[in-house]
Structures are given as structure tokens and as C-alpha cells.
Short mmCIF file of N, CA and C in Angstrom, two decimals:
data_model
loop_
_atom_site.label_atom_id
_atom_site.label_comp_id
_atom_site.label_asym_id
_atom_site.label_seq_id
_atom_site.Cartn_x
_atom_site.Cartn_y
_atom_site.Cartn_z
N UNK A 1 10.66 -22.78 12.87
CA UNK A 1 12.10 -22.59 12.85
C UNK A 1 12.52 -22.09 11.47
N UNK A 2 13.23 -21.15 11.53
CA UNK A 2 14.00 -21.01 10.38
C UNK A 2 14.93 -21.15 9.62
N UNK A 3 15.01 -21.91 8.06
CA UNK A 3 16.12 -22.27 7.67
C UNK A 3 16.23 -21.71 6.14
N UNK A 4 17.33 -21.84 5.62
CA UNK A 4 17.69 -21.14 4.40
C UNK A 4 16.83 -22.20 3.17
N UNK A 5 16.93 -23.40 3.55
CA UNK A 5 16.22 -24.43 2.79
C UNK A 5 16.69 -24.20 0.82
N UNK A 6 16.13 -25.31 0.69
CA UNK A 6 16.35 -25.61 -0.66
C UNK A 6 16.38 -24.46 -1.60
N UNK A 7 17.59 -24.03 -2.54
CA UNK A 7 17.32 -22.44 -3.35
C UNK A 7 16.21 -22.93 -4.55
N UNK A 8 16.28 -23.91 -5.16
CA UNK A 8 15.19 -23.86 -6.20
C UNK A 8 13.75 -24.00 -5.60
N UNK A 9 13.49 -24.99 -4.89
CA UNK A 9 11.92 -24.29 -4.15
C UNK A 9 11.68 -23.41 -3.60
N UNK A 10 12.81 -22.21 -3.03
CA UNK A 10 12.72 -21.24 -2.62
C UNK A 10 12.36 -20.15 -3.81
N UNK A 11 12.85 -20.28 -4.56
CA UNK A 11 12.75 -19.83 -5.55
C UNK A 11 11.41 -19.44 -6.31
N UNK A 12 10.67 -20.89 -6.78
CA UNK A 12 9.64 -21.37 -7.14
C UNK A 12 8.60 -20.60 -5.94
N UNK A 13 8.66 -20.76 -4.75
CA UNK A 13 7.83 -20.04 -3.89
C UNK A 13 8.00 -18.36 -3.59
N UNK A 14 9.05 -18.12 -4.01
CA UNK A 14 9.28 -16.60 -4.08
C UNK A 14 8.60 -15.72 -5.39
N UNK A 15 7.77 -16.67 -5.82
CA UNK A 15 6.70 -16.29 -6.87
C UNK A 15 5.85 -16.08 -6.57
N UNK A 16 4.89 -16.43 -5.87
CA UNK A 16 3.87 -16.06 -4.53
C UNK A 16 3.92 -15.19 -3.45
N UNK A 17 3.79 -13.70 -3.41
CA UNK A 17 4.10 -12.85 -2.23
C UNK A 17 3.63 -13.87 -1.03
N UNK A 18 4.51 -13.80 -0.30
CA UNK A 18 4.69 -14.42 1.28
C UNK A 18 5.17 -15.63 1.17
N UNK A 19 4.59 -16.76 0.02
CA UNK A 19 5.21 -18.04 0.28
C UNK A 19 6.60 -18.20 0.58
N UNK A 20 7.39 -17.66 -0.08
CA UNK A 20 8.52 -17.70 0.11
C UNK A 20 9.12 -17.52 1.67
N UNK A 21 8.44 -16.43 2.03
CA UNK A 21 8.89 -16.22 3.27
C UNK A 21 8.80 -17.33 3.97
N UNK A 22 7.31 -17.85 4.02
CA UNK A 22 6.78 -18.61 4.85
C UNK A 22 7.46 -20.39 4.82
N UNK A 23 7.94 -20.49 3.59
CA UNK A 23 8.92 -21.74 3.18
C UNK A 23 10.54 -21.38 3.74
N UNK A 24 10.54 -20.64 4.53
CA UNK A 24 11.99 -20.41 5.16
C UNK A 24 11.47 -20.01 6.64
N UNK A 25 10.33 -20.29 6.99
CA UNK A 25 9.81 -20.47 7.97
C UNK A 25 9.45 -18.88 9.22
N UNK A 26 9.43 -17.97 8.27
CA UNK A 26 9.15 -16.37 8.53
C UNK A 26 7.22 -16.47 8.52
N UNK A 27 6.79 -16.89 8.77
CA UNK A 27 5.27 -17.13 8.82
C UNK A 27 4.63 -15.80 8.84
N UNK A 28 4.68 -14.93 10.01
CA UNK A 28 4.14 -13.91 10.77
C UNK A 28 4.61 -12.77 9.15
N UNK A 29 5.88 -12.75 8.83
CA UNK A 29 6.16 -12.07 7.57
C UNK A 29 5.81 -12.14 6.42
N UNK A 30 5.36 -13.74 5.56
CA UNK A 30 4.70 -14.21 4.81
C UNK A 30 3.60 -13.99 5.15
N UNK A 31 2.62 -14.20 5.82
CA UNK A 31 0.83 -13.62 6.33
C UNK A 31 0.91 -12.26 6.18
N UNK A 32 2.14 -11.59 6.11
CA UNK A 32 1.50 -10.05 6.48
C UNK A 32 1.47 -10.08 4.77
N UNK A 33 2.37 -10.03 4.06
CA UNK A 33 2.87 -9.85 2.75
C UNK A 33 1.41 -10.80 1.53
N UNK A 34 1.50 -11.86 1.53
CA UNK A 34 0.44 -12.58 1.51
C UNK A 34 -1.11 -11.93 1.86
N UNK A 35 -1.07 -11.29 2.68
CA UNK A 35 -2.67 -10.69 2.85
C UNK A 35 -2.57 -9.48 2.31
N UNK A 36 -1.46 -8.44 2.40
CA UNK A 36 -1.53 -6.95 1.71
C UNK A 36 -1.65 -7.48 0.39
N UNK A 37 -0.75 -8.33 -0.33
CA UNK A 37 -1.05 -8.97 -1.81
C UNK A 37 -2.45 -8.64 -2.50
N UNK A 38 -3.14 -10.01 -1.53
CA UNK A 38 -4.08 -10.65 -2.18
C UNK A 38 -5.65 -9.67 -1.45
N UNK A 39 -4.94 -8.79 -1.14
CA UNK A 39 -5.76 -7.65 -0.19
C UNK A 39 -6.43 -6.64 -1.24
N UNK A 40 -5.15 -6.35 -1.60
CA UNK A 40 -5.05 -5.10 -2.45
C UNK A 40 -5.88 -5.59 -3.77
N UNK A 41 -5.34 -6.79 -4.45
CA UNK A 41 -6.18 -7.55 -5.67
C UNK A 41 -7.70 -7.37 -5.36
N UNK A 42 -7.99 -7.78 -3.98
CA UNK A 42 -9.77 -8.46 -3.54
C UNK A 42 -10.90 -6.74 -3.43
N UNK A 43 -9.57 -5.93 -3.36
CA UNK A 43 -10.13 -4.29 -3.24
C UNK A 43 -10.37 -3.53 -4.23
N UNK A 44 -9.17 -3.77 -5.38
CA UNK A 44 -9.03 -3.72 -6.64
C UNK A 44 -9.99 -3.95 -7.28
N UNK A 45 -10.78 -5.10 -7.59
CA UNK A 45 -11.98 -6.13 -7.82
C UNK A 45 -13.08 -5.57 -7.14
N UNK A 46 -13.55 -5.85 -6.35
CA UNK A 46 -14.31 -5.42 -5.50
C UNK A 46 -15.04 -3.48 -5.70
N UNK A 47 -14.18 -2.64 -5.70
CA UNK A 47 -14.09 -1.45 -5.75
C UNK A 47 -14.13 -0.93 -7.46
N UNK A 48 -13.80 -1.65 -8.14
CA UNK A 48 -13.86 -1.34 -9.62
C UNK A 48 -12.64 -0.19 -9.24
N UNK A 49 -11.58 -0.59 -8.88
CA UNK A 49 -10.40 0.68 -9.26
C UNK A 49 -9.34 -0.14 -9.33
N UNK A 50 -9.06 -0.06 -10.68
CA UNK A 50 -8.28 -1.44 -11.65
C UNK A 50 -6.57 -0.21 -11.18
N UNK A 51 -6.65 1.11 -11.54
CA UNK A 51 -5.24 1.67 -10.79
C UNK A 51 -4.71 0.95 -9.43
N UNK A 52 -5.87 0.68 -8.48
CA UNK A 52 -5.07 0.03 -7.28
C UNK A 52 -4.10 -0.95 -7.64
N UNK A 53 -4.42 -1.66 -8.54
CA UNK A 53 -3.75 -3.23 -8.64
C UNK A 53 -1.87 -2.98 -8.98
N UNK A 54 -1.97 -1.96 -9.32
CA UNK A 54 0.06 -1.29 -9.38
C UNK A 54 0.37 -1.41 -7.92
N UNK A 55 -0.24 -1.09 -6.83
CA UNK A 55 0.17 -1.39 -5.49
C UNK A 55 0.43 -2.78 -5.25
N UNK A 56 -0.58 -3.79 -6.03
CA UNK A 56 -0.56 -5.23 -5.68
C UNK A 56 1.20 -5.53 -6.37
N UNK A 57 1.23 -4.80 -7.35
CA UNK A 57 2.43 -5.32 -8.33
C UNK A 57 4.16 -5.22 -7.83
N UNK A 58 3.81 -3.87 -6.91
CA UNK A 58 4.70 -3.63 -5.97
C UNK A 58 4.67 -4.07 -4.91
N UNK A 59 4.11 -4.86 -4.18
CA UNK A 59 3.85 -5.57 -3.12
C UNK A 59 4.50 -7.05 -3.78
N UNK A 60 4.46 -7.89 -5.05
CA UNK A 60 4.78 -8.42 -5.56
C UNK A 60 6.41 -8.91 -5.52
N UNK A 61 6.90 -7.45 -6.10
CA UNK A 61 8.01 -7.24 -6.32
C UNK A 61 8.92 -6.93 -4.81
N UNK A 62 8.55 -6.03 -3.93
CA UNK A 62 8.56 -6.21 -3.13
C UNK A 62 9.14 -7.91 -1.92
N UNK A 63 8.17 -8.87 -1.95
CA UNK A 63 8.15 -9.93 -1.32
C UNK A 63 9.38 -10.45 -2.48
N UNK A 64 9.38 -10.63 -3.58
CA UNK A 64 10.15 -11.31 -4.60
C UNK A 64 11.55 -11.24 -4.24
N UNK A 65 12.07 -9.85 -4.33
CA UNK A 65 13.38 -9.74 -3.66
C UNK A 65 13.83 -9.69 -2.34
N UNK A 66 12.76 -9.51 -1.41
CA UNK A 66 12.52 -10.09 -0.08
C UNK A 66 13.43 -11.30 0.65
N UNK A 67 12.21 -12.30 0.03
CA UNK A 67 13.01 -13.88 -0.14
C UNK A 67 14.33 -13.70 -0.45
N UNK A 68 15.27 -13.47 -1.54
CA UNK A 68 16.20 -13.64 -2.18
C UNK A 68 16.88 -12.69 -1.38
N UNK A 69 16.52 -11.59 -0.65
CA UNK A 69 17.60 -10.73 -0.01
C UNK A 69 17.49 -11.18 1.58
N UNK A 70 16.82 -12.28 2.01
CA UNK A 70 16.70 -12.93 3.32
C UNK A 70 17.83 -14.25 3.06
N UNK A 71 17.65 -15.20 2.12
CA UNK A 71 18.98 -15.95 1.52
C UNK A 71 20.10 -15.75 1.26
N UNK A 72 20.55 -14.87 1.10
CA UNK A 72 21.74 -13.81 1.12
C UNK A 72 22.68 -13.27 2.21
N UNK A 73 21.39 -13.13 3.01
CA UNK A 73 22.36 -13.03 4.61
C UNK A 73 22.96 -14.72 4.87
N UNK A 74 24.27 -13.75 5.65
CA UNK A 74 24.74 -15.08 6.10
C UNK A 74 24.62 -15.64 7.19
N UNK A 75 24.54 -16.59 7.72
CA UNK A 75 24.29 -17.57 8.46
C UNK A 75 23.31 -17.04 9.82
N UNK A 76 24.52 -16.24 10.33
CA UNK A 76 24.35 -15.93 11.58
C UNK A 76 23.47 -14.61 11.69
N UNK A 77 23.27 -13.79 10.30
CA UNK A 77 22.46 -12.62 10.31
C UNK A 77 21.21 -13.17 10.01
N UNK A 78 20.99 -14.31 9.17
CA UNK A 78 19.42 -14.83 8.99
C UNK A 78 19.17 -15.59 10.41
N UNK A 79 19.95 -16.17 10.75
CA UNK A 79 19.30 -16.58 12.27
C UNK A 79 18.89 -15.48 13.19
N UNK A 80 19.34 -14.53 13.27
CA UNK A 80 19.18 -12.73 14.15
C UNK A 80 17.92 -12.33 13.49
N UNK A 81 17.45 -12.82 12.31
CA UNK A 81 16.44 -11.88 11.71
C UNK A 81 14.86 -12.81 12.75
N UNK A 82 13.92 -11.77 13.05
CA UNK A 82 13.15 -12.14 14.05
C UNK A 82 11.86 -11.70 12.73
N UNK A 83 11.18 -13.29 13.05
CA UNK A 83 9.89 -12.98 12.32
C UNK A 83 8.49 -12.25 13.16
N UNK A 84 8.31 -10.74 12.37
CA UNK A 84 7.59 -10.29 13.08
C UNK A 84 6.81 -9.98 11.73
N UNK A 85 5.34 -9.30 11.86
CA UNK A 85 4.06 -8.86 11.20
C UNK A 85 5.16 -7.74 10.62
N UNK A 86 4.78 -7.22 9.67
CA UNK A 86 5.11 -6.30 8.73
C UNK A 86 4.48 -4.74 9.30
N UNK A 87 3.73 -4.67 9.74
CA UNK A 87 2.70 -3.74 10.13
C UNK A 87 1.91 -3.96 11.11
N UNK A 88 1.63 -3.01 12.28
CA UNK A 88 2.01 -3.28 13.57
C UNK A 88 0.63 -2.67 13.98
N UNK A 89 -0.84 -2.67 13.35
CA UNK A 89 -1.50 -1.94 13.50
C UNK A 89 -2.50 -1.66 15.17
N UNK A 90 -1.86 -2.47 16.25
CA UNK A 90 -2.58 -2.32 17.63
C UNK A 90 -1.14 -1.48 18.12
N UNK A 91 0.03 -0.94 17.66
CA UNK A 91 0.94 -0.13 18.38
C UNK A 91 1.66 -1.47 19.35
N UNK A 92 1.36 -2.87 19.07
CA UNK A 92 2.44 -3.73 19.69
C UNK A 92 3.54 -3.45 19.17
N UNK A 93 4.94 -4.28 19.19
CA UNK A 93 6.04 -4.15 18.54
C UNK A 93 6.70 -3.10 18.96
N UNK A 94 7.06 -2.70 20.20
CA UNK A 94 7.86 -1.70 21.07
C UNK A 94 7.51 -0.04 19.93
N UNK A 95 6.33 -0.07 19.49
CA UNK A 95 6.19 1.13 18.91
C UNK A 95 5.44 1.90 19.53
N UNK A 96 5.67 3.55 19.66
CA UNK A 96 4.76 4.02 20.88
C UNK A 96 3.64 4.37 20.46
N UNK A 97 3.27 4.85 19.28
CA UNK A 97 1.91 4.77 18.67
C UNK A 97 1.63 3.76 17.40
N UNK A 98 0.26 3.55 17.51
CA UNK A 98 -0.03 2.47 16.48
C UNK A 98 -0.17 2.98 15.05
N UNK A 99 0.04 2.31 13.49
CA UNK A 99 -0.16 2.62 12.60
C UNK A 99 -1.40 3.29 12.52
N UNK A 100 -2.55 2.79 12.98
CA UNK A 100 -3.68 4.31 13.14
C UNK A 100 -4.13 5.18 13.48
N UNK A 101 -3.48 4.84 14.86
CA UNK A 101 -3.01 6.63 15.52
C UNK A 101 -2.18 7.77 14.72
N UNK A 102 -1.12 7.00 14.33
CA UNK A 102 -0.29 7.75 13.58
C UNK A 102 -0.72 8.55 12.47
N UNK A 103 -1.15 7.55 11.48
CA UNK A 103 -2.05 8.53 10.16
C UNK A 103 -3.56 8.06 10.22
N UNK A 104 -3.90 8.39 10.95
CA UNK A 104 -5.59 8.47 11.47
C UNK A 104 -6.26 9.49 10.02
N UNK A 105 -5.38 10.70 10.42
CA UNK A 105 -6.15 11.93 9.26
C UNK A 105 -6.21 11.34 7.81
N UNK A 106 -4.50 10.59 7.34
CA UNK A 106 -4.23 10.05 5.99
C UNK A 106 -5.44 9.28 5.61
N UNK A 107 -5.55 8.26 6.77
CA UNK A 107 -6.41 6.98 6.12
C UNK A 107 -8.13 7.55 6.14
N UNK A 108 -8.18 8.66 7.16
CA UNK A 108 -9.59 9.02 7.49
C UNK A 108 -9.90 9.53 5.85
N UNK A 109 -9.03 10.76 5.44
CA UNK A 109 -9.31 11.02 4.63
C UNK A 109 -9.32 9.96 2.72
N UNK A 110 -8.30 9.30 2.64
CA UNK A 110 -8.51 8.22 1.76
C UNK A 110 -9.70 7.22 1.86
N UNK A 111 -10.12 7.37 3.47
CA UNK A 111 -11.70 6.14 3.18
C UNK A 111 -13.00 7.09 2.42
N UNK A 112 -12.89 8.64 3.15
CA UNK A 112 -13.84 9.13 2.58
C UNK A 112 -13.93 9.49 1.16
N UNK A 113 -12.50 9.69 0.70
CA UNK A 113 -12.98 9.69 -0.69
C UNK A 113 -13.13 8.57 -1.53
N UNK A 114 -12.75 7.51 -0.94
CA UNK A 114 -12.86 5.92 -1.89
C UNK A 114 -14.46 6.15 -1.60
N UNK A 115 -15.12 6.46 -0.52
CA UNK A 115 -16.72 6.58 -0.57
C UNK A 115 -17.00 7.05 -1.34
N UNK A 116 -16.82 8.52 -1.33
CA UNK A 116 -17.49 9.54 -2.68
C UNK A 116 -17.46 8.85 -3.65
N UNK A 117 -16.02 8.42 -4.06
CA UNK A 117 -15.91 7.35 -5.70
C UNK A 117 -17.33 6.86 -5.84
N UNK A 118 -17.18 5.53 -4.63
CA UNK A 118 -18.09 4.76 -5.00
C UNK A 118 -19.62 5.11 -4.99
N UNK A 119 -20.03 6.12 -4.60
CA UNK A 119 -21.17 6.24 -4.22
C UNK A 119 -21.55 7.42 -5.47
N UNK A 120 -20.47 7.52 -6.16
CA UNK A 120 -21.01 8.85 -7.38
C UNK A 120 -21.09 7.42 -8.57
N UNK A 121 -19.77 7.11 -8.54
CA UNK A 121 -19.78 5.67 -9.90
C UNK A 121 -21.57 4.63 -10.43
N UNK A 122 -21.97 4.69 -8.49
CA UNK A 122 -22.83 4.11 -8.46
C UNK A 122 -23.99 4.87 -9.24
N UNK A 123 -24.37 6.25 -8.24
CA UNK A 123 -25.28 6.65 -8.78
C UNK A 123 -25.08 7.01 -10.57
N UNK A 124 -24.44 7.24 -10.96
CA UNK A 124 -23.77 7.48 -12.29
C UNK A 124 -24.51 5.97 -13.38
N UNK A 125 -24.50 4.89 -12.65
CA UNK A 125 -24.79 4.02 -13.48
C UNK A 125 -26.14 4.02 -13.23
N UNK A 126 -26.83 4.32 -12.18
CA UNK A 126 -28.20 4.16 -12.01
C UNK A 126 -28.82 5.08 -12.67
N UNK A 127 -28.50 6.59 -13.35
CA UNK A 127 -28.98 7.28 -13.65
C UNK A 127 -28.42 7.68 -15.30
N UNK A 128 -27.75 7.12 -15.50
CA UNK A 128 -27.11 6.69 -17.00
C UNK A 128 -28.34 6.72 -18.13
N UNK A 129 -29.20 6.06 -18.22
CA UNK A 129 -30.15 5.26 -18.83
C UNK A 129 -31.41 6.34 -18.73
N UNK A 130 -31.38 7.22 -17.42
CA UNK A 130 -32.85 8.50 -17.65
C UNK A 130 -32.89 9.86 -18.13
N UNK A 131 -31.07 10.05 -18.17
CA UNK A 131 -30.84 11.04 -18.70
C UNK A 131 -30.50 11.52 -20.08
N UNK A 132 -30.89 12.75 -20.95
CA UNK A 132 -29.80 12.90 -22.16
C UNK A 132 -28.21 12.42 -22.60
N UNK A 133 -28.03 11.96 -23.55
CA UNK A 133 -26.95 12.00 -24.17
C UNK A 133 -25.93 12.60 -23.61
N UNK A 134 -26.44 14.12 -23.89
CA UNK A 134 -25.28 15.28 -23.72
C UNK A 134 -24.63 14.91 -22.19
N UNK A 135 -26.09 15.42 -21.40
CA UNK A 135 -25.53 14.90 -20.08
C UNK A 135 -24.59 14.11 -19.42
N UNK A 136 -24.97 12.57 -20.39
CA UNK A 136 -24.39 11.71 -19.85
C UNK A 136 -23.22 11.85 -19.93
N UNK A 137 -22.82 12.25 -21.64
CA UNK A 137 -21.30 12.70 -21.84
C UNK A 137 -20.48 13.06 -20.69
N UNK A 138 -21.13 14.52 -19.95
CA UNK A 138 -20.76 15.68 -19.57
C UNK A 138 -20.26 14.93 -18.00
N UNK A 139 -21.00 14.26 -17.47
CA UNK A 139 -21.15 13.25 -16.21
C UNK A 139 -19.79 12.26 -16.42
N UNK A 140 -19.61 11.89 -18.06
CA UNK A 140 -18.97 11.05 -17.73
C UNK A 140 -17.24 11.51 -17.58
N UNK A 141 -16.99 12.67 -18.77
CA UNK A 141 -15.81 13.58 -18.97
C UNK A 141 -15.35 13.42 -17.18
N UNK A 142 -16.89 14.30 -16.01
CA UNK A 142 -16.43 14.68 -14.83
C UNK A 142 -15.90 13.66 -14.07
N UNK A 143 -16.47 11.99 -14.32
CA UNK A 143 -16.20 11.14 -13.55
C UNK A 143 -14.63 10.47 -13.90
N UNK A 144 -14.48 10.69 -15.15
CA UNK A 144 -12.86 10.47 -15.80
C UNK A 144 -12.12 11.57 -15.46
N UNK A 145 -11.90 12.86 -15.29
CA UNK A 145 -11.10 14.18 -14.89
C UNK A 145 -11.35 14.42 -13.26
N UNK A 146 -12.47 14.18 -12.37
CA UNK A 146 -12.47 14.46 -11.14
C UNK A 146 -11.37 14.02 -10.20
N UNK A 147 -11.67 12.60 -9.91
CA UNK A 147 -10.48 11.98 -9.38
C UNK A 147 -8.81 12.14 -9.73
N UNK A 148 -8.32 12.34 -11.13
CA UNK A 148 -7.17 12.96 -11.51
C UNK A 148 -6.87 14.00 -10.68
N UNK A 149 -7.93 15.01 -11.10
CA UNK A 149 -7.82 16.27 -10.42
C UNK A 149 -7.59 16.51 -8.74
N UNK A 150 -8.33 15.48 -8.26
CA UNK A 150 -8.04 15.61 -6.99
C UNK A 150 -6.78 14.46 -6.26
N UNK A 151 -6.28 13.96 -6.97
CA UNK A 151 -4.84 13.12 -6.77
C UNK A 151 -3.47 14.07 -7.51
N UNK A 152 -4.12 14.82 -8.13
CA UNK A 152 -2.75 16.24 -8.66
C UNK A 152 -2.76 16.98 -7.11
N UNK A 153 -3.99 17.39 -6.51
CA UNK A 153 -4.42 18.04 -5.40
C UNK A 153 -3.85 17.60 -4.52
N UNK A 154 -3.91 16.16 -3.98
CA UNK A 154 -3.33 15.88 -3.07
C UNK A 154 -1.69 15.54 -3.50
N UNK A 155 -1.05 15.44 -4.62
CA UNK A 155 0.35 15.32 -4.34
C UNK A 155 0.99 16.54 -4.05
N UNK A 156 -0.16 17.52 -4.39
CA UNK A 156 0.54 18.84 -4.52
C UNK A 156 0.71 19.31 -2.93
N UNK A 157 -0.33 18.87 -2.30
CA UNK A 157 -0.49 19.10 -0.54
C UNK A 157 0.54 18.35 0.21
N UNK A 158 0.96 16.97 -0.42
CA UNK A 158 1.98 15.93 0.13
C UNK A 158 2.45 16.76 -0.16
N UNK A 159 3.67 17.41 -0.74
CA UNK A 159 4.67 18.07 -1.09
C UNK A 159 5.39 19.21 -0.65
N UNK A 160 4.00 19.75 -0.54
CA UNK A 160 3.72 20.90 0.98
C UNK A 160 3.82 20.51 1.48
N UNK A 161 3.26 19.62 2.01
CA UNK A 161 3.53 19.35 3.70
C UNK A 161 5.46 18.68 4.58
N UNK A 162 5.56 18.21 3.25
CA UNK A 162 7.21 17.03 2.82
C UNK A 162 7.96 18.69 3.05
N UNK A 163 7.88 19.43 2.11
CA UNK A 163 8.52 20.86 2.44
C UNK A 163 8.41 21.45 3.93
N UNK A 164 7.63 22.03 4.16
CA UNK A 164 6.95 22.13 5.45
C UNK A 164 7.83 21.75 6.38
N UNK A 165 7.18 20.31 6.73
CA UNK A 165 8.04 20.03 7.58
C UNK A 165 9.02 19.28 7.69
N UNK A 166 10.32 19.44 6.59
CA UNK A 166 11.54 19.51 6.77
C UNK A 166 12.15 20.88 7.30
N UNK A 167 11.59 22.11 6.68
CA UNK A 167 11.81 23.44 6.67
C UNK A 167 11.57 23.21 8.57
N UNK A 168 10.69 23.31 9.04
CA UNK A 168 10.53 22.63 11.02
C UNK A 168 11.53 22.34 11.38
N UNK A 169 12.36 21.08 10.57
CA UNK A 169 13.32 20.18 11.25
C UNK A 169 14.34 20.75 11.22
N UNK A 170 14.56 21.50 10.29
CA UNK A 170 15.82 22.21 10.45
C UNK A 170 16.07 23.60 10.78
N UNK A 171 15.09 24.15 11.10
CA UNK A 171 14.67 25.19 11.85
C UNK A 171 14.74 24.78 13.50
N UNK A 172 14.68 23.52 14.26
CA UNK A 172 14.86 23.15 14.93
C UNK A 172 16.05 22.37 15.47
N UNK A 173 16.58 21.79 14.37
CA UNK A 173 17.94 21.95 14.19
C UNK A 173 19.02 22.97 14.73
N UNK A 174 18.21 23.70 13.99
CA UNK A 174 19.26 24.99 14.56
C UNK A 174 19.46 25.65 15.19
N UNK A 175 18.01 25.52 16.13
CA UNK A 175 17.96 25.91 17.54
C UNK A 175 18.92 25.03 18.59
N UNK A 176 18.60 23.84 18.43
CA UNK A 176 19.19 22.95 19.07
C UNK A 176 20.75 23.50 19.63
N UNK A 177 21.68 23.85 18.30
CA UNK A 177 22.87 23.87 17.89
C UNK A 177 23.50 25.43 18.17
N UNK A 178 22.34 26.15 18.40
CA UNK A 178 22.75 27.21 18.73
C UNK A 178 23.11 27.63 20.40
#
């Protein structure tokens, strides 16, 4: 059941992505928030890509004002608010396709290159130690500038594509209207 409950332990738990939620009795919303959190940290760690952890920070911030903007509603709008998962990834939740149907290509392509990462980083350390100096330098410049290079690449393609297809929508727009 959900209640507005105490503001200073609400508070105190709105320091913890999800607790908060979950101390005003939003469970299903706290678990989702709570696992992307401590998700993103365990991937972060795990993956040696200390940049991920700005996602954790916004996920943070995120849940923080969450809580405090769920206390805020009044009475009768926090009782209307329905605790559901944050992210809907089997296409339940009256959505007609699922979060991985939808960006299948996005995520296909972000797993394969978190592979490449890891599988060059790796060999990189295994082969550190048989090669020249120079080399190693030269290996290492590529392994610090590659990934940059190809995240300039892809904002530059988001951007295109954000152009793109608005330029569609209102090109269709105007068919519509005509």
C-alpha cells in the first residue's frame, strides 16, 4: 500500500536510488531504479569502464528527486500514481513492442562494441610485456583515442539520424494537411 509516510525517513531513504520509493511503498519502481543503480556500478567495475559510472550518478539523481516529486503530489494524485517497473522489457505494460524489439539494432550494436573494448584491453595487457616500448606506446595512444573516436562517430550518426527523421515527420505532416 501506498503512503506519503514520514518526510524525514523519507528523506534519509531518498539517498539510496529506489529506497525511497520502496519506503512509500512503490516496490516494482524502487527494484527497477535500485537494480539500474547498482547495475550500472557492478558493470562499471566489472568492465573496467570507470566513464559508465556518470550513468550510475544520473540514475542517482534521477530516483533522488523522484521520491521528493512523488511527495509533492497531492493526496489524491499520489494515490492515482500506479506502481509499475520502470522498463517494460517483455512488451507487457499495454506497450505494443518491447524495449528490445524496439532498439534491437541500438543495443545489438553497443554489446558488440563493449566486446571489441574488452577483448582488445585484454589482449593489450597480455601482450604489453613481449613487445617494444615504442609499440607499446603506439597501442596504447590507439587504445586511449579509438573509442573517443568512435563515440564522436556515433553522436555524429545520432544526429543524423535525430535530423533525418524529424525532416520524415514533417514531410509527412504535410502530406497529411494537404
Amino acid at each position: 500500500m501506498t503512503k506519503k509516510r514520514n518526510g524525514f525517513l523519507r528523506f534519509c531513504c531518498s539517498f539510496l536510488p529506489g529506497a525511497g520509493e520502496m519506503y512509500m511503498g512503490f516496490m516494482k519502481m524502487g527494484l527497477s531504479l535500485m537494480s539500474m543503480f547498482f547495475g550500472i556500478i557492478v558493470a562499471a567495475s566489472i568492465f573496467e569502464l570507470g566513464p559508465l559510472a556518470v550513468l550510475a550518478v544520473i540514475a542517482w539523481f534521477y530516483s533522488f528527486f523522484h521520491v521528493h516529486n512523488l511527495a509533492g503530489l497531492s493526496d489524491e494524485e499520489f494515490y492515482a500514481v500506479e506502481d509499475d517497473y520502470l522498463f517494460h522489457l517483455s512488451g507487457e505494460g499495454g506497450k505494443d513492442k518491447s524495449f528490445v524489439k524496439r532498439y534491437r539494432t541500438i543495443i545489438a550494436v553497443v554489446l558488440i562494441l563493449l566486446g571489441i573494448m574488452l577483448i582488445w584491453n585484454s589482449f593489450y595487457w597480455m601482450i604489453a610485456n613481449l613487445i617494444p616500448d615504442e609499440t607499446v606506446w603506439v597501442l596504447q595512444e590507439i587504445s586511449y583515442r579509438l573509442p573517443r573516436l568512435l563515440a564522436g562517430i556515433a553522436i555524429i550518426a545520432a544526429g543524423i539520424y535525430l535530423v533525418h527523421g524529424k525532416k520524415k515527420s514533417l514531410e509527412e505532416e504535410e502530406k497529411k494537411e494537404a
